[in-house]
Short mmCIF file of C-alpha atoms in Angstrom, two decimals:
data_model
loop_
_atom_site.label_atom_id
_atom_site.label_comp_id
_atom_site.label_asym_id
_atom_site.label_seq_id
_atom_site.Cartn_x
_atom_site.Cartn_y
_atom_site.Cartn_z
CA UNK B 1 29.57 14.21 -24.86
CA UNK B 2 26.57 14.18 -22.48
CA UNK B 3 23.67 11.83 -23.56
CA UNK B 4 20.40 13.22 -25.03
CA UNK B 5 17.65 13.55 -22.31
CA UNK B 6 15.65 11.19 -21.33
CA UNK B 7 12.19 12.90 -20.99
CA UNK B 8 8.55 11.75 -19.74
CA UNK B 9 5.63 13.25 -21.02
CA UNK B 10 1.86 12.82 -20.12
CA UNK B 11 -1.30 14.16 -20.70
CA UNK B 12 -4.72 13.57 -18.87
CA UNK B 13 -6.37 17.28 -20.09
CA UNK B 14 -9.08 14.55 -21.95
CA UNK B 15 -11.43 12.05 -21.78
CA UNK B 16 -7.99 10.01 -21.72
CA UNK B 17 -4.62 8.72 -20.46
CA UNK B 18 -1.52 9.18 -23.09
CA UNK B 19 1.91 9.13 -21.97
CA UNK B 20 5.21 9.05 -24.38
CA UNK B 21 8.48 8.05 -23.52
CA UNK B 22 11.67 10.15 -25.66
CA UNK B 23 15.07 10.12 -25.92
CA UNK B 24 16.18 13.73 -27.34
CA UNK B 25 14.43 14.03 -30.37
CA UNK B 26 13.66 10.30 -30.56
CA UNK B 27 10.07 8.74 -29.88
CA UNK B 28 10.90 5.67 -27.69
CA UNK B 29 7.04 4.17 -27.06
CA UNK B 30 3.43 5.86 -26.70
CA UNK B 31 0.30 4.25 -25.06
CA UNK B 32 -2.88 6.11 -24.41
CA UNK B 33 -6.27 4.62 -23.02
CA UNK B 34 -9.70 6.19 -23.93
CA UNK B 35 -11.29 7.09 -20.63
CA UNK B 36 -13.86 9.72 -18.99
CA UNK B 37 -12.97 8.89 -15.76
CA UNK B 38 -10.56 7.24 -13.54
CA UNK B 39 -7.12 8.79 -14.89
CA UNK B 40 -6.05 9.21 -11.17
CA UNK B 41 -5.83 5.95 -10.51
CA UNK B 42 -4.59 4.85 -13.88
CA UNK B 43 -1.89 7.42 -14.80
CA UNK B 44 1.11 6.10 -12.33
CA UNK B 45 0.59 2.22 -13.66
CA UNK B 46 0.37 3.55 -17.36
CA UNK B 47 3.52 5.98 -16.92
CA UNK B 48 5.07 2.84 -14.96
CA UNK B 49 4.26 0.37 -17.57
CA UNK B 50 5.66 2.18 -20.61
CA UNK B 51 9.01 2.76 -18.84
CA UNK B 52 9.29 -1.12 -18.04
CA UNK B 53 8.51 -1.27 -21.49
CA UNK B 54 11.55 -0.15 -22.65
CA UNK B 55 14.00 -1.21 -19.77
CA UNK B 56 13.93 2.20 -18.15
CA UNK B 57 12.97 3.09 -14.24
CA UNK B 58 11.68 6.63 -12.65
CA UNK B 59 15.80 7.17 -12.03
CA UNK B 60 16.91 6.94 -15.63
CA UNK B 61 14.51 10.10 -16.41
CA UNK B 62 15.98 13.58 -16.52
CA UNK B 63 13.08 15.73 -17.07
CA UNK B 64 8.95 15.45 -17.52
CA UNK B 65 6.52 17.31 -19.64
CA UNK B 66 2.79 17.68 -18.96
CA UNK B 67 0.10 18.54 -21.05
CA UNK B 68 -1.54 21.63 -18.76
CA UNK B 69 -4.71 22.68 -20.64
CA UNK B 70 -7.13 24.17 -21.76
CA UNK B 71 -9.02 21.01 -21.76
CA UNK B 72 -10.85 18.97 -18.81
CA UNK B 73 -10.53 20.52 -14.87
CA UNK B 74 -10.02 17.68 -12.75
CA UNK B 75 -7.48 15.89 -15.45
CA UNK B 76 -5.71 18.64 -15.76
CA UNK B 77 -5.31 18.64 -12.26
CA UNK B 78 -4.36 15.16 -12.29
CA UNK B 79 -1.76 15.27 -14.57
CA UNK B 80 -0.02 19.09 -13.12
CA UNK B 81 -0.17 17.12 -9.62
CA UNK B 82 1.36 14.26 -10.83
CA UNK B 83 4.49 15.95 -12.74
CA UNK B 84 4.92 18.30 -9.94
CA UNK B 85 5.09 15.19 -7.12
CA UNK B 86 7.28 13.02 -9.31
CA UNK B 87 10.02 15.96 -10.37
CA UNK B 88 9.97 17.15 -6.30
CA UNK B 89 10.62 13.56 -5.57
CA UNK B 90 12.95 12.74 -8.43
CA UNK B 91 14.71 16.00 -7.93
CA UNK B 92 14.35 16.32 -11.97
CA UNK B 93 12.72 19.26 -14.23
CA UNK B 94 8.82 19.12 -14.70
CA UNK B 95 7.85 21.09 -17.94
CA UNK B 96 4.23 22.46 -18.27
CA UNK B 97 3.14 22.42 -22.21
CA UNK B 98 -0.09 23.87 -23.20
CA UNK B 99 -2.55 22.53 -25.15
CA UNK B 100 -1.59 25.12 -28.07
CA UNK B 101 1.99 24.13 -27.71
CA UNK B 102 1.81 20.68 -28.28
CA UNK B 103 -1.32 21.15 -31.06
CA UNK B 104 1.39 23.35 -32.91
CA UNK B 105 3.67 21.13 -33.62
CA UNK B 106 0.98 18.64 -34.91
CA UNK B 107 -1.07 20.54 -37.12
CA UNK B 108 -0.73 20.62 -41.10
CA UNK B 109 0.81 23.74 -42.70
CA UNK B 110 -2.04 26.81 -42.71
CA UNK B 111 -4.28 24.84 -40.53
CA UNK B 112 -5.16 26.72 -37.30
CA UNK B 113 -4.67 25.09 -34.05
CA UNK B 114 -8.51 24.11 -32.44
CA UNK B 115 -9.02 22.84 -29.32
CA UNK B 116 -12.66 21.53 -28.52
CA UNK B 117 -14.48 23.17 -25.78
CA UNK B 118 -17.96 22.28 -24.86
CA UNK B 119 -21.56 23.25 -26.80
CA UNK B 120 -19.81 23.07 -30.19
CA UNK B 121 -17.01 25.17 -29.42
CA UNK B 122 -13.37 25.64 -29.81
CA UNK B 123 -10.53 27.80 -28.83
CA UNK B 124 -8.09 29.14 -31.21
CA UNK B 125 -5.05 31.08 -30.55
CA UNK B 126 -5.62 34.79 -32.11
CA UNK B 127 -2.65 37.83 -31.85
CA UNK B 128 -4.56 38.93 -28.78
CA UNK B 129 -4.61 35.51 -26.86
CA UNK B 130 -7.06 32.28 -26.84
CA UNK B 131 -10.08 33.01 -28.33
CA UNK B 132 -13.34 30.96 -27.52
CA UNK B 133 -15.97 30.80 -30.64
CA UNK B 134 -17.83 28.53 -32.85
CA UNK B 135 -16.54 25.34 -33.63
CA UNK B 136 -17.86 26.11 -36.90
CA UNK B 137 -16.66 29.37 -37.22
CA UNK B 138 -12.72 28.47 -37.28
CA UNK B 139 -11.74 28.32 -41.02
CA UNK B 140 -8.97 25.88 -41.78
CA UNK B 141 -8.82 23.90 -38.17
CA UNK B 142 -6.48 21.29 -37.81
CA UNK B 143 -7.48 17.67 -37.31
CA UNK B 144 -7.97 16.87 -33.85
CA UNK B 145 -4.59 14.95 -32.51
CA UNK B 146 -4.81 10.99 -30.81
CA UNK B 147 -4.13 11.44 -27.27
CA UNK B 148 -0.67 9.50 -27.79
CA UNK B 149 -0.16 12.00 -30.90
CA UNK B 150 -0.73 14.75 -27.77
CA UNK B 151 1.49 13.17 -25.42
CA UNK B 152 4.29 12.86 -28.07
CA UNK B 153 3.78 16.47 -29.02
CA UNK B 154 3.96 17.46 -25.12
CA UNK B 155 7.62 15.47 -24.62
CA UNK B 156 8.80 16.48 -27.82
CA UNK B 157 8.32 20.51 -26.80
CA UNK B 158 9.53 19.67 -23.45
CA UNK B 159 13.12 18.91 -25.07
CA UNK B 160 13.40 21.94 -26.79
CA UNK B 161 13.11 23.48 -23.21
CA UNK B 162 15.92 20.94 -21.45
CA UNK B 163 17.90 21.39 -19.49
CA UNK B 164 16.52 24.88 -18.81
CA UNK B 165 15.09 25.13 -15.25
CA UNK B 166 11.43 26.22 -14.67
CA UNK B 167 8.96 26.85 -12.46
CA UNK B 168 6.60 23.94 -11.73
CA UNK B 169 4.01 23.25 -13.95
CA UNK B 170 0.63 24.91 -13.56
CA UNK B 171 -2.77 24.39 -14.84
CA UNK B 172 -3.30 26.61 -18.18
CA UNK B 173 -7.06 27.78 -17.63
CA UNK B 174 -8.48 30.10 -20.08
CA UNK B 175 -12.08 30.45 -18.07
CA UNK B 176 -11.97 30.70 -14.14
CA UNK B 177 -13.29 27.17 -13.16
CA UNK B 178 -17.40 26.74 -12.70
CA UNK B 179 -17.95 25.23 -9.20
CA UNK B 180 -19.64 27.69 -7.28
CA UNK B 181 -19.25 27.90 -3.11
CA UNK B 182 -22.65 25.88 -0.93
CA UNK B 183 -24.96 28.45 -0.67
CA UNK B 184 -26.37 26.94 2.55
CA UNK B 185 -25.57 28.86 5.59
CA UNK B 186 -22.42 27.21 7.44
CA UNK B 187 -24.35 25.42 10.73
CA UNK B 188 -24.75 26.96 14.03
CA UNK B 189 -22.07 25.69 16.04
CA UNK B 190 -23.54 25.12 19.68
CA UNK B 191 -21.64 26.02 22.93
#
């Protein structure tokens, strides 16, 4: 009889760093750091440091989950990067898990998933899709999950998906991202 998996799974889509480390249904170790910035160069030490933790190396994994949005841009990106480089190079399964995904399997009974956007606002899942509104507005929203809680959530999903294969993981973006082009006219290039 095979082993249960040994999955990976991360989340950076916050003003934080979480990772948690499972064995099939089993929660190994969580860490998560509070941070606004700087999850690039912190993510590979903390995902490092919690598989030392428990006598484990990059080899020993068989698949990895990633938290993929909504949430912050640029750690979103972070994190999608990073599970797509380390399952390329580790030849192993990267699963993307969304935001709502993960929230789902945290919140209370008849509490509706939230997840805090900026300006007092929050999107909800609705029969039609995410819905953007009032924070205020959402009747019933769940607590808002620790960032290890969220990276827990994310791993735990992810086996319920293994050993399926998917597609890489890709950023889950409910609004088309802000940054608009220069608009400075390109310089004259001189022959």
């Amino acid at each position: 009889m095979a082993s249960p998996p040994l999955i990976l799974g991360f989340d950076t889509s916050g003003a934080y760093c979480a990772a948690a480390l499972m064995r099939g249904g089993h929660l190994l170790g969580a860490v998560s750091e509070d941070m606004a910035k700087g999850q690039a160069e912190r993510l590979m030490d903390l995902l490092q440091d919690l598989l030392k933790d428990h006598d484990t190396g990059w080899r020993d994994l068989n698949a990895l989950a990633v938290g993929t949005g909504p949430g912050n841009f640029t750690g979103i990106r972070i994190g999608v990067s990073a599970a797509r480089g380390l399952a390329l190079g580790l030849g192993i399964p990267a699963y993307g898990v969304t935001g709502f995904e993960a929230r789902a399997r945290l919140a209370p009974a008849g509490h509706i998933v939230a997840i805090p956007a900026p300006r007092d606002m929050a999107y909800s899942m609705t029969q039609n899709g995410p819905q953007l509104g009032p924070l205020a507005d959402i009747a019933n929203p769940a607590p808002p999950p620790a960032p290890h809680e969220m990276a827990h959530a994310i791993a735990a999903h992810a086996t319920t998906l293994w050993p399926a294969p998917t597609a890489p993981p890709a950023p889950y973006y409910l609004r088309a991202p802000d940054a608009a082009p220069a608009r400075d006219a390109p310089p004259a290039i001189l022959t």
